[in-house]
Amino acid sequence: MYTLIHVLVKILKLFVPESWVAPMRPVYHWLLAWLFALWYHFPARSLVVIGVTGTKGKSTVADMQYAVLREAGYTTALASTIRFVTPKSEEPNVFKMTMQGRGHLQHLLAQARKEGATHAVVEITSEGLRQYRHRFLFLDALIITNIQKEHIESHGSFENYVAAKRAIVGELEQSPKPNRVLICNVDDPEAKAFLEANVPTKITFSKNELSTSPIVPLDGDFNRINALAVLKLSVHLGIAENVARRALANLPPVKGRVEHIEQGQDFTVIVDYAHTPDSLKALYGAYPHQKKICVLGNTGGGRDTWKRPEMGRIADEMCDTVILTNEDPYDENPRAIADAMAADMTRAPTIIMDRREAIREAFRLASLAEGRNQCCVLISGKGTDPFIMGPRGSRQKWSDAQVAREELEKNSTLRT
């Protein structure tokens, strides 16, 4: 079915002018969402579906919730920015989008149901909402991690972005499932509007509760807050608190999310997805007593240009050494993006546009640092993104974690 639709769309693009297509695009996406849900017999109806949305932390929360459900004995599927999992298969998400279109999610849910799954954890984005990819998920629960400034240009305004998140809450409201629950971060000013949703149960969490949050093998208070949201939902679902806490305490590393890279070196190396000012500040704040060598770019040429000088300023203030590099320039000049990031910096950063060379230089500086066992190299912006996106749709295969391992392994002087 996916292949058939894909071929039909390619043929139509050859003959139908864009001016005709644009007005019909919303109808097309809605009908396509419905058609695929129908084709796969609405698989979400027979699964307990937990949605995760928000600006930051979605993938980590999804992985945490998946781990807790598995620990509790539930056969569970997972669809996130990082990976797709059914009871009998697992593959990385290489689409450079969280919610792949043309029935991919409905197909995954149907396959999971066929393989015996009873639960599914699904990461939901405001970008996917535009193509109605959130429809027909028949949510049982929804976690809202937080709301920060992001995708402002693509949505038109921050208010529109918040409205898109509210529409995801609307999907929970409209779900036919009887025991729906909303888990919401009350530290966000927008939480009040979300908590007005017409759902049977609403549960809140806050950074003020960190003293009671579970211990997780991930750095940063932001990950303890993520774990708290998962703990609260898990207990609501009837999972014993000690089981949930055990799963969170033994959580496997989440790829690309505060991921420690260990190749025998005597300094810390972290790969993280942080690509907003708030997330960058939280990442750097998780290592207050270490010398920080920070490698960063600015995700997404052609969008969210407002955050470039802000992210440069944060790195300037919180890092000991800043290396600006290429990330995903798309059709923009990558050096111009780096220059925009440097605009508000009080110290001149090192600019190395080759991302591998930038990582290599960061490791060289760490190896020369006095007390290098207290030195931390933070490589942010890509996480598990599998490509560096260039002009005219070009893409370079990429992995920050793999490149970091290769560069550490290549130079024996970096290892103890």
mmCIF file of C-alpha atoms in Angstrom:
data_model
loop_
_atom_site.group_PDB
_atom_site.id
_atom_site.type_symbol
_atom_site.label_atom_id
_atom_site.label_comp_id
_atom_site.label_asym_id
_atom_site.label_seq_id
_atom_site.Cartn_x
_atom_site.Cartn_y
_atom_site.Cartn_z
ATOM 1 C CA MET A 1 0.000 0.000 0.000
ATOM 2 C CA TYR A 2 2.786 2.426 0.907
ATOM 3 C CA THR A 3 4.593 1.680 -2.371
ATOM 4 C CA LEU A 4 1.420 2.197 -4.417
ATOM 5 C CA ILE A 5 0.696 5.602 -2.861
ATOM 6 C CA HIS A 6 4.338 6.624 -3.250
ATOM 7 C CA VAL A 7 4.298 5.818 -6.993
ATOM 8 C CA LEU A 8 0.958 7.580 -7.528
ATOM 9 C CA VAL A 9 2.212 10.740 -5.808
ATOM 10 C CA LYS A 10 5.367 10.797 -7.940
ATOM 11 C CA ILE A 11 3.283 10.476 -11.114
ATOM 12 C CA LEU A 12 0.869 13.212 -10.053
ATOM 13 C CA LYS A 13 3.742 15.599 -9.320
ATOM 14 C CA LEU A 14 4.801 15.303 -12.960
ATOM 15 C CA PHE A 15 1.458 16.424 -14.360
ATOM 16 C CA VAL A 16 -0.397 18.441 -11.720
ATOM 17 C CA PRO A 17 0.718 22.087 -11.156
ATOM 18 C CA GLU A 18 1.669 23.048 -7.581
ATOM 19 C CA SER A 19 -0.905 25.868 -7.696
ATOM 20 C CA TRP A 20 -3.624 23.217 -8.021
ATOM 21 C CA VAL A 21 -2.138 20.947 -5.385
ATOM 22 C CA ALA A 22 -1.592 23.472 -2.553
ATOM 23 C CA PRO A 23 -5.267 24.148 -1.711
ATOM 24 C CA MET A 24 -6.014 20.420 -1.678
ATOM 25 C CA ARG A 25 -3.029 19.381 0.428
ATOM 26 C CA PRO A 26 -4.818 19.395 3.846
ATOM 27 C CA VAL A 27 -7.666 17.293 2.452
ATOM 28 C CA TYR A 28 -5.180 14.947 0.819
ATOM 29 C CA HIS A 29 -3.255 14.414 4.055
ATOM 30 C CA TRP A 30 -6.412 13.840 6.107
ATOM 31 C CA LEU A 31 -7.797 11.340 3.604
ATOM 32 C CA LEU A 32 -4.441 9.587 3.414
ATOM 33 C CA ALA A 33 -4.308 9.273 7.216
ATOM 34 C CA TRP A 34 -7.817 7.835 7.237
ATOM 35 C CA LEU A 35 -7.145 5.524 4.291
ATOM 36 C CA PHE A 36 -4.088 3.949 5.881
ATOM 37 C CA ALA A 37 -5.787 3.572 9.256
ATOM 38 C CA LEU A 38 -8.684 1.852 7.451
ATOM 39 C CA TRP A 39 -6.348 -0.333 5.384
ATOM 40 C CA TYR A 40 -4.654 -1.613 8.546
ATOM 41 C CA HIS A 41 -8.004 -1.994 10.380
ATOM 42 C CA PHE A 42 -7.399 0.846 12.858
ATOM 43 C CA PRO A 43 -4.744 -1.009 14.885
ATOM 44 C CA ALA A 44 -4.604 1.623 17.650
ATOM 45 C CA ARG A 45 -8.105 0.648 18.761
ATOM 46 C CA SER A 46 -6.799 -2.600 20.218
ATOM 47 C CA LEU A 47 -3.639 -1.179 21.781
ATOM 48 C CA VAL A 48 -2.999 0.978 24.832
ATOM 49 C CA VAL A 49 -1.444 3.962 23.054
ATOM 50 C CA ILE A 50 0.698 6.432 24.982
ATOM 51 C CA GLY A 51 1.583 9.626 23.133
ATOM 52 C CA VAL A 52 4.546 11.827 24.046
ATOM 53 C CA THR A 53 4.769 15.421 22.847
ATOM 54 C CA GLY A 54 6.510 18.650 23.834
ATOM 55 C CA THR A 55 9.505 20.636 22.637
ATOM 56 C CA LYS A 56 12.303 18.751 24.353
ATOM 57 C CA GLY A 57 12.714 15.360 25.975
ATOM 58 C CA LYS A 58 10.162 13.510 23.842
ATOM 59 C CA SER A 59 12.508 10.762 22.675
ATOM 60 C CA THR A 60 13.992 10.238 26.125
ATOM 61 C CA VAL A 61 10.558 10.069 27.753
ATOM 62 C CA ALA A 62 9.350 7.658 25.066
ATOM 63 C CA ASP A 63 12.354 5.400 25.705
ATOM 64 C CA MET A 64 11.792 5.603 29.471
ATOM 65 C CA GLN A 65 8.109 4.740 29.175
ATOM 66 C CA TYR A 66 8.917 1.864 26.838
ATOM 67 C CA ALA A 67 11.461 0.506 29.345
ATOM 68 C CA VAL A 68 8.973 0.685 32.222
ATOM 69 C CA LEU A 69 6.247 -1.099 30.261
ATOM 70 C CA ARG A 70 8.689 -3.823 29.266
ATOM 71 C CA GLU A 71 9.859 -4.204 32.876
ATOM 72 C CA ALA A 72 6.226 -4.557 33.936
ATOM 73 C CA GLY A 73 5.780 -7.444 31.490
ATOM 74 C CA TYR A 74 3.845 -5.703 28.725
ATOM 75 C CA THR A 75 4.628 -6.485 25.086
ATOM 76 C CA THR A 76 5.240 -3.008 23.738
ATOM 77 C CA ALA A 77 5.941 -1.141 20.502
ATOM 78 C CA LEU A 78 7.824 2.144 20.189
ATOM 79 C CA ALA A 79 7.912 4.841 17.503
ATOM 80 C CA SER A 80 10.277 7.757 18.141
ATOM 81 C CA THR A 81 12.816 10.056 16.568
ATOM 82 C CA ILE A 82 15.477 7.510 17.494
ATOM 83 C CA ARG A 83 14.011 4.117 16.604
ATOM 84 C CA PHE A 84 11.027 1.981 15.618
ATOM 85 C CA VAL A 85 10.409 -1.156 17.691
ATOM 86 C CA THR A 86 7.875 -3.967 17.447
ATOM 87 C CA PRO A 87 7.946 -7.155 19.552
ATOM 88 C CA LYS A 88 10.017 -8.917 16.893
ATOM 89 C CA SER A 89 11.994 -6.160 15.220
ATOM 90 C CA GLU A 90 13.923 -2.951 15.788
ATOM 91 C CA GLU A 91 15.353 -0.436 13.339
ATOM 92 C CA PRO A 92 16.790 3.072 13.621
ATOM 93 C CA ASN A 93 14.715 5.999 12.458
ATOM 94 C CA VAL A 94 16.693 7.253 9.450
ATOM 95 C CA PHE A 95 13.936 9.419 7.961
ATOM 96 C CA LYS A 96 15.107 12.698 9.573
ATOM 97 C CA MET A 97 11.574 13.143 10.793
ATOM 98 C CA THR A 98 9.862 11.776 13.867
ATOM 99 C CA MET A 99 6.562 10.815 12.245
ATOM 100 C CA GLN A 100 7.146 9.322 8.822
ATOM 101 C CA GLY A 101 4.198 9.770 6.443
ATOM 102 C CA ARG A 102 2.199 7.633 4.035
ATOM 103 C CA GLY A 103 0.998 5.109 6.538
ATOM 104 C CA HIS A 104 4.320 4.231 8.146
ATOM 105 C CA LEU A 105 3.016 4.622 11.699
ATOM 106 C CA GLN A 106 -0.231 2.747 11.062
ATOM 107 C CA HIS A 107 1.762 -0.049 9.432
ATOM 108 C CA LEU A 108 4.067 -0.233 12.467
ATOM 109 C CA LEU A 109 1.118 -0.385 14.883
ATOM 110 C CA ALA A 110 -0.548 -3.084 12.796
ATOM 111 C CA GLN A 111 2.649 -5.119 12.708
ATOM 112 C CA ALA A 112 3.093 -4.702 16.457
ATOM 113 C CA ARG A 113 -0.467 -5.856 17.083
ATOM 114 C CA LYS A 114 0.085 -8.873 14.845
ATOM 115 C CA GLU A 115 3.209 -9.726 16.855
ATOM 116 C CA GLY A 116 1.295 -9.655 20.121
ATOM 117 C CA ALA A 117 1.823 -6.098 21.372
ATOM 118 C CA THR A 118 -0.653 -4.754 23.907
ATOM 119 C CA HIS A 119 0.910 -1.288 24.328
ATOM 120 C CA ALA A 120 2.546 1.294 22.082
ATOM 121 C CA VAL A 121 4.519 4.448 22.883
ATOM 122 C CA VAL A 122 4.389 7.033 20.102
ATOM 123 C CA GLU A 123 6.304 10.313 19.856
ATOM 124 C CA ILE A 124 4.040 13.002 18.369
ATOM 125 C CA THR A 125 5.272 16.252 16.823
ATOM 126 C CA SER A 126 3.619 19.496 15.791
ATOM 127 C CA GLU A 127 5.197 19.102 12.348
ATOM 128 C CA GLY A 128 3.519 15.702 11.926
ATOM 129 C CA LEU A 129 0.234 17.267 12.958
ATOM 130 C CA ARG A 130 0.182 19.292 9.743
ATOM 131 C CA GLN A 131 -0.121 16.069 7.752
ATOM 132 C CA TYR A 132 -2.669 14.632 10.225
ATOM 133 C CA ARG A 133 -0.232 11.891 11.188
ATOM 134 C CA HIS A 134 -1.534 12.107 14.756
ATOM 135 C CA ARG A 135 -5.031 11.151 13.662
ATOM 136 C CA PHE A 136 -6.533 7.735 14.387
ATOM 137 C CA LEU A 137 -4.025 6.964 17.130
ATOM 138 C CA PHE A 138 -6.892 6.654 19.643
ATOM 139 C CA LEU A 139 -4.736 7.778 22.534
ATOM 140 C CA ASP A 140 -5.112 6.391 26.036
ATOM 141 C CA ALA A 141 -2.550 8.771 27.513
ATOM 142 C CA LEU A 142 -0.517 11.813 26.536
ATOM 143 C CA ILE A 143 2.611 13.202 28.214
ATOM 144 C CA ILE A 144 3.524 16.844 27.525
ATOM 145 C CA THR A 145 7.178 17.223 28.470
ATOM 146 C CA ASN A 146 7.515 21.011 28.132
ATOM 147 C CA ILE A 147 6.866 23.869 25.713
ATOM 148 C CA GLN A 148 9.761 26.036 24.523
ATOM 149 C CA LYS A 149 10.339 28.355 21.576
ATOM 150 C CA GLU A 150 10.858 26.115 18.549
ATOM 151 C CA HIS A 151 9.655 25.841 14.925
ATOM 152 C CA ILE A 152 8.535 29.479 15.170
ATOM 153 C CA GLU A 153 9.129 30.285 11.511
ATOM 154 C CA SER A 154 7.525 27.109 10.162
ATOM 155 C CA HIS A 155 4.418 27.633 12.313
ATOM 156 C CA GLY A 156 4.262 31.386 11.812
ATOM 157 C CA SER A 157 4.416 32.314 15.501
ATOM 158 C CA PHE A 158 4.951 30.850 18.945
ATOM 159 C CA GLU A 159 1.172 31.116 19.497
ATOM 160 C CA ASN A 160 0.585 28.926 16.451
ATOM 161 C CA TYR A 161 3.129 26.429 17.726
ATOM 162 C CA VAL A 162 1.327 26.221 21.090
ATOM 163 C CA ALA A 163 -1.988 25.854 19.241
ATOM 164 C CA ALA A 164 -0.531 22.896 17.345
ATOM 165 C CA LYS A 165 0.396 21.239 20.637
ATOM 166 C CA ARG A 166 -3.124 21.968 21.898
ATOM 167 C CA ALA A 167 -4.495 20.189 18.818
ATOM 168 C CA ILE A 168 -2.530 17.088 19.850
ATOM 169 C CA VAL A 169 -4.242 17.317 23.233
ATOM 170 C CA GLY A 170 -7.473 17.526 21.232
ATOM 171 C CA GLU A 171 -6.705 14.122 19.768
ATOM 172 C CA LEU A 172 -6.643 12.746 23.320
ATOM 173 C CA GLU A 173 -9.962 14.471 24.040
ATOM 174 C CA GLN A 174 -11.567 12.919 20.955
ATOM 175 C CA SER A 175 -10.210 9.438 21.581
ATOM 176 C CA PRO A 176 -12.914 6.817 22.228
ATOM 177 C CA LYS A 177 -10.783 5.193 24.943
ATOM 178 C CA PRO A 178 -12.609 5.411 28.309
ATOM 179 C CA ASN A 179 -9.779 6.049 30.812
ATOM 180 C CA ARG A 180 -7.801 8.797 29.101
ATOM 181 C CA VAL A 181 -5.133 10.617 31.077
ATOM 182 C CA LEU A 182 -3.088 13.768 30.445
ATOM 183 C CA ILE A 183 0.331 14.178 32.123
ATOM 184 C CA CYS A 184 1.460 17.808 31.993
ATOM 185 C CA ASN A 185 4.465 19.863 33.094
ATOM 186 C CA VAL A 186 3.004 22.693 35.197
ATOM 187 C CA ASP A 187 6.263 24.645 35.062
ATOM 188 C CA ASP A 188 5.211 25.824 31.599
ATOM 189 C CA PRO A 189 2.987 28.916 31.371
ATOM 190 C CA GLU A 190 0.993 27.153 28.642
ATOM 191 C CA ALA A 191 0.084 24.271 30.976
ATOM 192 C CA LYS A 192 -3.102 25.985 32.133
ATOM 193 C CA ALA A 193 -4.610 25.814 28.650
ATOM 194 C CA PHE A 194 -3.635 22.161 28.256
ATOM 195 C CA LEU A 195 -5.116 21.243 31.628
ATOM 196 C CA GLU A 196 -8.491 22.604 30.539
ATOM 197 C CA ALA A 197 -8.761 19.572 28.254
ATOM 198 C CA ASN A 198 -11.878 17.439 28.593
ATOM 199 C CA VAL A 199 -10.261 14.180 29.707
ATOM 200 C CA PRO A 200 -11.153 12.045 32.735
ATOM 201 C CA THR A 201 -7.787 12.329 34.506
ATOM 202 C CA LYS A 202 -5.117 15.040 34.574
ATOM 203 C CA ILE A 203 -1.827 14.597 36.413
ATOM 204 C CA THR A 204 0.861 17.240 36.784
ATOM 205 C CA PHE A 205 4.585 17.150 37.449
ATOM 206 C CA SER A 206 7.090 19.879 38.270
ATOM 207 C CA LYS A 207 10.774 20.492 38.916
ATOM 208 C CA ASN A 208 9.743 21.310 42.495
ATOM 209 C CA GLU A 209 9.197 17.564 42.957
ATOM 210 C CA LEU A 210 12.764 16.604 42.060
ATOM 211 C CA SER A 211 13.445 15.460 45.615
ATOM 212 C CA THR A 212 10.992 12.606 45.070
ATOM 213 C CA SER A 213 11.880 11.839 41.454
ATOM 214 C CA PRO A 214 13.473 8.512 40.520
ATOM 215 C CA ILE A 215 17.196 8.131 40.083
ATOM 216 C CA VAL A 216 18.164 7.544 36.475
ATOM 217 C CA PRO A 217 21.574 6.811 34.895
ATOM 218 C CA LEU A 218 21.339 9.988 32.813
ATOM 219 C CA ASP A 219 22.953 13.325 33.557
ATOM 220 C CA GLY A 220 21.000 16.486 34.313
ATOM 221 C CA ASP A 221 17.931 17.539 36.285
ATOM 222 C CA PHE A 222 15.988 17.656 33.009
ATOM 223 C CA ASN A 223 16.261 13.875 32.761
ATOM 224 C CA ARG A 224 15.060 13.464 36.355
ATOM 225 C CA ILE A 225 12.044 15.608 35.461
ATOM 226 C CA ASN A 226 11.435 13.398 32.406
ATOM 227 C CA ALA A 227 11.614 10.328 34.633
ATOM 228 C CA LEU A 228 9.129 11.869 37.063
ATOM 229 C CA ALA A 229 6.543 12.248 34.291
ATOM 230 C CA VAL A 230 7.022 8.607 33.309
ATOM 231 C CA LEU A 231 6.790 7.444 36.917
ATOM 232 C CA LYS A 232 3.502 9.257 37.463
ATOM 233 C CA LEU A 233 1.906 7.840 34.325
ATOM 234 C CA SER A 234 3.194 4.348 35.054
ATOM 235 C CA VAL A 235 1.682 4.313 38.549
ATOM 236 C CA HIS A 236 -1.599 5.606 37.106
ATOM 237 C CA LEU A 237 -1.560 2.702 34.627
ATOM 238 C CA GLY A 238 -1.355 0.266 37.529
ATOM 239 C CA ILE A 239 2.356 -0.496 37.394
ATOM 240 C CA ALA A 240 3.876 -0.922 40.840
ATOM 241 C CA GLU A 241 6.053 2.054 41.735
ATOM 242 C CA ASN A 242 9.016 -0.140 42.675
ATOM 243 C CA VAL A 243 8.844 -1.814 39.244
ATOM 244 C CA ALA A 244 8.815 1.551 37.468
ATOM 245 C CA ARG A 245 11.675 2.876 39.594
ATOM 246 C CA ARG A 246 13.712 -0.270 38.927
ATOM 247 C CA ALA A 247 13.226 0.104 35.169
ATOM 248 C CA LEU A 248 14.274 3.751 35.279
ATOM 249 C CA ALA A 249 17.297 3.051 37.475
ATOM 250 C CA ASN A 250 18.479 0.409 34.985
ATOM 251 C CA LEU A 251 17.583 2.375 31.871
ATOM 252 C CA PRO A 252 19.822 1.500 28.911
ATOM 253 C CA PRO A 253 21.662 4.449 27.341
ATOM 254 C CA VAL A 254 19.393 6.558 25.147
ATOM 255 C CA LYS A 255 21.250 7.066 21.883
ATOM 256 C CA GLY A 256 21.998 10.664 21.049
ATOM 257 C CA ARG A 257 20.515 11.960 24.306
ATOM 258 C CA VAL A 258 23.288 12.793 26.783
ATOM 259 C CA GLU A 259 25.068 9.756 25.343
ATOM 260 C CA HIS A 260 28.450 9.019 26.904
ATOM 261 C CA ILE A 261 31.090 7.941 24.392
ATOM 262 C CA GLU A 262 33.710 5.680 25.988
ATOM 263 C CA GLN A 263 36.793 4.585 24.087
ATOM 264 C CA GLY A 264 39.226 4.495 26.977
ATOM 265 C CA GLN A 265 39.909 8.245 26.981
ATOM 266 C CA ASP A 266 40.424 9.987 30.316
ATOM 267 C CA PHE A 267 38.060 12.875 29.639
ATOM 268 C CA THR A 268 34.275 12.887 29.244
ATOM 269 C CA VAL A 269 32.646 12.900 25.792
ATOM 270 C CA ILE A 270 28.918 13.542 25.430
ATOM 271 C CA VAL A 271 26.748 13.498 22.300
ATOM 272 C CA ASP A 272 23.369 15.196 22.656
ATOM 273 C CA TYR A 273 20.546 16.464 20.456
ATOM 274 C CA ALA A 274 20.273 19.854 22.220
ATOM 275 C CA HIS A 275 19.301 22.290 19.481
ATOM 276 C CA THR A 276 17.284 24.978 21.261
ATOM 277 C CA PRO A 277 18.580 27.654 23.641
ATOM 278 C CA ASP A 278 16.834 26.160 26.677
ATOM 279 C CA SER A 279 18.032 22.625 25.963
ATOM 280 C CA LEU A 280 21.568 23.839 25.330
ATOM 281 C CA LYS A 281 21.557 25.714 28.631
ATOM 282 C CA ALA A 282 20.268 22.618 30.432
ATOM 283 C CA LEU A 283 22.920 20.417 28.844
ATOM 284 C CA TYR A 284 25.785 22.709 29.786
ATOM 285 C CA GLY A 285 24.314 23.239 33.251
ATOM 286 C CA ALA A 286 24.478 19.487 33.887
ATOM 287 C CA TYR A 287 28.302 19.752 34.095
ATOM 288 C CA PRO A 288 28.878 22.784 36.349
ATOM 289 C CA HIS A 289 32.244 21.708 37.742
ATOM 290 C CA GLN A 290 33.939 20.468 34.575
ATOM 291 C CA LYS A 291 35.972 22.310 31.972
ATOM 292 C CA LYS A 292 33.647 22.333 28.964
ATOM 293 C CA ILE A 293 34.821 22.189 25.357
ATOM 294 C CA CYS A 294 31.662 22.650 23.312
ATOM 295 C CA VAL A 295 31.126 21.706 19.668
ATOM 296 C CA LEU A 296 27.894 23.026 18.164
ATOM 297 C CA GLY A 297 26.241 24.361 15.041
ATOM 298 C CA ASN A 298 22.655 25.411 14.401
ATOM 299 C CA THR A 299 20.166 22.795 13.310
ATOM 300 C CA GLY A 300 18.163 23.530 10.198
ATOM 301 C CA GLY A 301 19.266 26.065 7.649
ATOM 302 C CA GLY A 302 16.367 28.252 6.517
ATOM 303 C CA ARG A 303 14.454 28.130 9.791
ATOM 304 C CA ASP A 304 14.497 29.395 13.359
ATOM 305 C CA THR A 305 17.186 31.943 12.520
ATOM 306 C CA TRP A 306 16.274 33.866 15.710
ATOM 307 C CA LYS A 307 18.019 31.325 17.920
ATOM 308 C CA ARG A 308 21.443 31.447 16.269
ATOM 309 C CA PRO A 309 22.968 34.379 18.202
ATOM 310 C CA GLU A 310 21.186 33.198 21.355
ATOM 311 C CA MET A 311 22.784 29.755 21.199
ATOM 312 C CA GLY A 312 26.165 31.309 20.490
ATOM 313 C CA ARG A 313 25.752 33.584 23.510
ATOM 314 C CA ILE A 314 24.861 30.635 25.777
ATOM 315 C CA ALA A 315 27.913 28.671 24.611
ATOM 316 C CA ASP A 316 30.088 31.754 25.098
ATOM 317 C CA GLU A 317 28.868 32.192 28.679
ATOM 318 C CA MET A 318 28.833 28.550 29.800
ATOM 319 C CA CYS A 319 31.694 26.856 27.927
ATOM 320 C CA ASP A 320 35.415 27.246 28.450
ATOM 321 C CA THR A 321 36.083 26.710 24.747
ATOM 322 C CA VAL A 322 33.588 27.025 21.877
ATOM 323 C CA ILE A 323 34.005 25.391 18.472
ATOM 324 C CA LEU A 324 31.355 26.331 15.910
ATOM 325 C CA THR A 325 30.845 23.923 13.042
ATOM 326 C CA ASN A 326 28.530 22.795 10.280
ATOM 327 C CA GLU A 327 25.280 21.042 11.122
ATOM 328 C CA ASP A 328 22.353 20.988 8.661
ATOM 329 C CA PRO A 329 22.703 24.031 6.413
ATOM 330 C CA TYR A 330 20.332 22.846 3.691
ATOM 331 C CA ASP A 331 20.416 25.642 1.065
ATOM 332 C CA GLU A 332 22.028 28.267 3.302
ATOM 333 C CA ASN A 333 25.693 29.174 3.419
ATOM 334 C CA PRO A 334 26.973 27.173 6.441
ATOM 335 C CA ARG A 335 29.657 29.742 7.232
ATOM 336 C CA ALA A 336 27.010 32.479 7.354
ATOM 337 C CA ILE A 337 25.113 30.423 9.939
ATOM 338 C CA ALA A 338 28.252 30.104 12.077
ATOM 339 C CA ASP A 339 28.910 33.838 11.758
ATOM 340 C CA ALA A 340 25.352 34.570 12.914
ATOM 341 C CA MET A 341 25.927 32.368 15.952
ATOM 342 C CA ALA A 342 29.114 34.262 16.759
ATOM 343 C CA ALA A 343 27.441 37.688 16.527
ATOM 344 C CA ASP A 344 26.768 38.105 20.266
ATOM 345 C CA MET A 345 29.790 36.222 21.581
ATOM 346 C CA THR A 346 32.299 38.223 23.658
ATOM 347 C CA ARG A 347 35.129 35.813 22.819
ATOM 348 C CA ALA A 348 36.014 34.848 19.273
ATOM 349 C CA PRO A 349 35.056 31.174 18.830
ATOM 350 C CA THR A 350 37.038 28.662 16.862
ATOM 351 C CA ILE A 351 35.172 28.020 13.605
ATOM 352 C CA ILE A 352 35.874 24.705 11.857
ATOM 353 C CA MET A 353 33.265 23.980 9.206
ATOM 354 C CA ASP A 354 34.263 20.324 8.712
ATOM 355 C CA ARG A 355 32.348 18.657 11.558
ATOM 356 C CA ARG A 356 34.768 15.736 11.884
ATOM 357 C CA GLU A 357 37.712 18.119 12.105
ATOM 358 C CA ALA A 358 35.851 20.158 14.718
ATOM 359 C CA ILE A 359 35.331 17.051 16.861
ATOM 360 C CA ARG A 360 38.951 16.041 16.366
ATOM 361 C CA GLU A 361 40.143 19.481 17.500
ATOM 362 C CA ALA A 362 37.929 19.331 20.590
ATOM 363 C CA PHE A 363 39.517 16.015 21.542
ATOM 364 C CA ARG A 364 43.005 17.424 20.953
ATOM 365 C CA LEU A 365 42.289 20.357 23.253
ATOM 366 C CA ALA A 366 40.830 18.050 25.907
ATOM 367 C CA SER A 367 43.920 15.839 25.795
ATOM 368 C CA LEU A 368 46.136 18.875 26.414
ATOM 369 C CA ALA A 369 44.013 20.340 29.212
ATOM 370 C CA GLU A 370 45.400 20.467 32.723
ATOM 371 C CA GLY A 371 43.436 17.980 34.812
ATOM 372 C CA ARG A 372 41.908 16.487 31.707
ATOM 373 C CA ASN A 373 39.959 13.918 33.714
ATOM 374 C CA GLN A 374 37.795 16.894 34.703
ATOM 375 C CA CYS A 375 37.353 17.976 31.088
ATOM 376 C CA CYS A 376 34.096 17.395 29.179
ATOM 377 C CA VAL A 377 33.663 17.566 25.399
ATOM 378 C CA LEU A 378 30.015 18.287 24.577
ATOM 379 C CA ILE A 379 28.984 17.630 20.958
ATOM 380 C CA SER A 380 25.465 18.928 20.461
ATOM 381 C CA GLY A 381 22.843 19.468 17.789
ATOM 382 C CA LYS A 382 22.711 16.190 15.876
ATOM 383 C CA GLY A 383 22.010 13.445 18.391
ATOM 384 C CA THR A 384 21.079 10.420 16.287
ATOM 385 C CA ASP A 385 20.425 12.395 13.083
ATOM 386 C CA PRO A 386 21.727 10.082 10.337
ATOM 387 C CA PHE A 387 22.607 12.762 7.760
ATOM 388 C CA ILE A 388 24.042 16.246 7.399
ATOM 389 C CA MET A 389 21.579 17.942 5.065
ATOM 390 C CA GLY A 390 23.069 20.120 2.327
ATOM 391 C CA PRO A 391 21.926 22.129 -0.694
ATOM 392 C CA ARG A 392 19.326 20.913 -3.182
ATOM 393 C CA GLY A 393 18.352 17.937 -1.043
ATOM 394 C CA SER A 394 21.856 16.499 -0.804
ATOM 395 C CA ARG A 395 22.749 14.522 2.295
ATOM 396 C CA GLN A 396 25.943 13.248 3.849
ATOM 397 C CA LYS A 397 25.687 10.100 5.927
ATOM 398 C CA TRP A 398 26.602 10.997 9.480
ATOM 399 C CA SER A 399 26.725 9.900 13.110
ATOM 400 C CA ASP A 400 28.205 12.140 15.819
ATOM 401 C CA ALA A 401 28.636 9.147 18.107
ATOM 402 C CA GLN A 402 30.355 7.004 15.469
ATOM 403 C CA VAL A 403 32.653 9.821 14.346
ATOM 404 C CA ALA A 404 33.572 10.523 17.973
ATOM 405 C CA ARG A 405 34.423 6.855 18.534
ATOM 406 C CA GLU A 406 36.499 6.732 15.347
ATOM 407 C CA GLU A 407 38.472 9.859 16.256
ATOM 408 C CA LEU A 408 39.102 8.626 19.808
ATOM 409 C CA GLU A 409 40.197 5.220 18.557
ATOM 410 C CA LYS A 410 42.410 6.747 15.878
ATOM 411 C CA ASN A 411 44.597 8.626 18.343
ATOM 412 C CA SER A 412 46.073 6.445 21.073
ATOM 413 C CA THR A 413 47.315 9.522 22.974
ATOM 414 C CA LEU A 414 43.713 10.327 23.857
ATOM 415 C CA ARG A 415 43.288 7.062 25.739
ATOM 416 C CA THR A 416 44.556 6.111 29.165
#
